[in-house]
Short mmCIF file of C-alpha atoms in Angstrom, two decimals:
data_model
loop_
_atom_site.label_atom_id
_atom_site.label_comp_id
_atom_site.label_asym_id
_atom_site.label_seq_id
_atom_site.Cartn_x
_atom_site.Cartn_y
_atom_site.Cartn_z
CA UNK A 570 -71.99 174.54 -29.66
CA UNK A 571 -71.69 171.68 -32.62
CA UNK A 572 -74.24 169.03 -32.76
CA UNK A 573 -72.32 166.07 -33.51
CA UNK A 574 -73.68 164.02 -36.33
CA UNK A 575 -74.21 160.04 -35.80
CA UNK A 576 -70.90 157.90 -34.48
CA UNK A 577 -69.12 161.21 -34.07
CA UNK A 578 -68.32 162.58 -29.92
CA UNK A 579 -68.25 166.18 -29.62
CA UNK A 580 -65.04 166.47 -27.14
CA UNK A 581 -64.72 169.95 -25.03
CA UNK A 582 -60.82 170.30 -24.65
CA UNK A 583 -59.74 170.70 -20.77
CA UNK A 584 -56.38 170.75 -20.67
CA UNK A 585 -53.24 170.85 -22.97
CA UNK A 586 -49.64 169.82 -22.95
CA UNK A 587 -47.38 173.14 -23.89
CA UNK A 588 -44.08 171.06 -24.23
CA UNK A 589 -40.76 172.34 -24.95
CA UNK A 590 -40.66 171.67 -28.66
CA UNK A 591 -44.50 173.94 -28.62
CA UNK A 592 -42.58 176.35 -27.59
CA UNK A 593 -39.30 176.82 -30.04
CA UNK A 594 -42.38 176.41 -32.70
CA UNK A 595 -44.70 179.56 -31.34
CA UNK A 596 -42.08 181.69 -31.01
CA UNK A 597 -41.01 184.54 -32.98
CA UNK A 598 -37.54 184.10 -33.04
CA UNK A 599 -37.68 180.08 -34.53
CA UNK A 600 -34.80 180.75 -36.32
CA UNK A 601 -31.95 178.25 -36.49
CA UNK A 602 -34.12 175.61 -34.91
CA UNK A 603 -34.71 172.25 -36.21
CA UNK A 604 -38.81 173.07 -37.32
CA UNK A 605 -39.95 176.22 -38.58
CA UNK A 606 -42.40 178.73 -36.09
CA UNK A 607 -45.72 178.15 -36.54
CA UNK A 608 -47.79 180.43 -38.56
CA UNK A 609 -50.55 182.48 -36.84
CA UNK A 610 -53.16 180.02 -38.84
CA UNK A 611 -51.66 176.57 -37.98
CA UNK A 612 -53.16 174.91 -35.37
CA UNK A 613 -51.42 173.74 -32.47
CA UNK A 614 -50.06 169.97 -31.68
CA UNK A 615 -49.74 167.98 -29.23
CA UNK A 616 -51.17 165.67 -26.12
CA UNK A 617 -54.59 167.18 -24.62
CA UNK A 618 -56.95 166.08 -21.98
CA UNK A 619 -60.55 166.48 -22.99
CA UNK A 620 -64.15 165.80 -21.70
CA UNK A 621 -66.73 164.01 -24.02
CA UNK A 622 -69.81 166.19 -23.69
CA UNK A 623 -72.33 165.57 -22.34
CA UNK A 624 -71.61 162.55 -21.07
CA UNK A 625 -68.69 163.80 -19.00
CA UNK A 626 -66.27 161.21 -19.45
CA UNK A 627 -62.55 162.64 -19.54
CA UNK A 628 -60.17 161.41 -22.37
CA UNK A 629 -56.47 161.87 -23.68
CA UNK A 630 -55.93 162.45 -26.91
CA UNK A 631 -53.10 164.16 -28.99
CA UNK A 632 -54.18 166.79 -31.54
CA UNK A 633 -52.07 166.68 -34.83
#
């Protein structure tokens, strides 16, 4: 696991949002919609729900 270096959290992701939209974008037939599919190296966007370790605190945060 990262160490995170001074004034930076290390967040352990829990849970995220696959919306609608996601979906259109990781699929393999994306054609005709408004976005292109994602490629197999773009990360994924969207709202998540994450735990700040080690403290345990949970946060939201969206992932762009």
């Amino acid at each position: 696991m990262p160490v995170p270096a001074a004034r930076q959290l290390l967040i352990r992701k829990r849970q995220f949002l696959v919306f609608a939209g996601l979906c259109t974008r990781v699929s393999r037939q994306g054609e005709g919609f408004a976005f292109p599919p994602l490629k197999p190296e773009q990360a994924l966007f969207g709202p998540v729900l994450g735990e700040v370790v080690p403290a345990g605190s949970l946060v939201t945060h969206v992932l762009e």
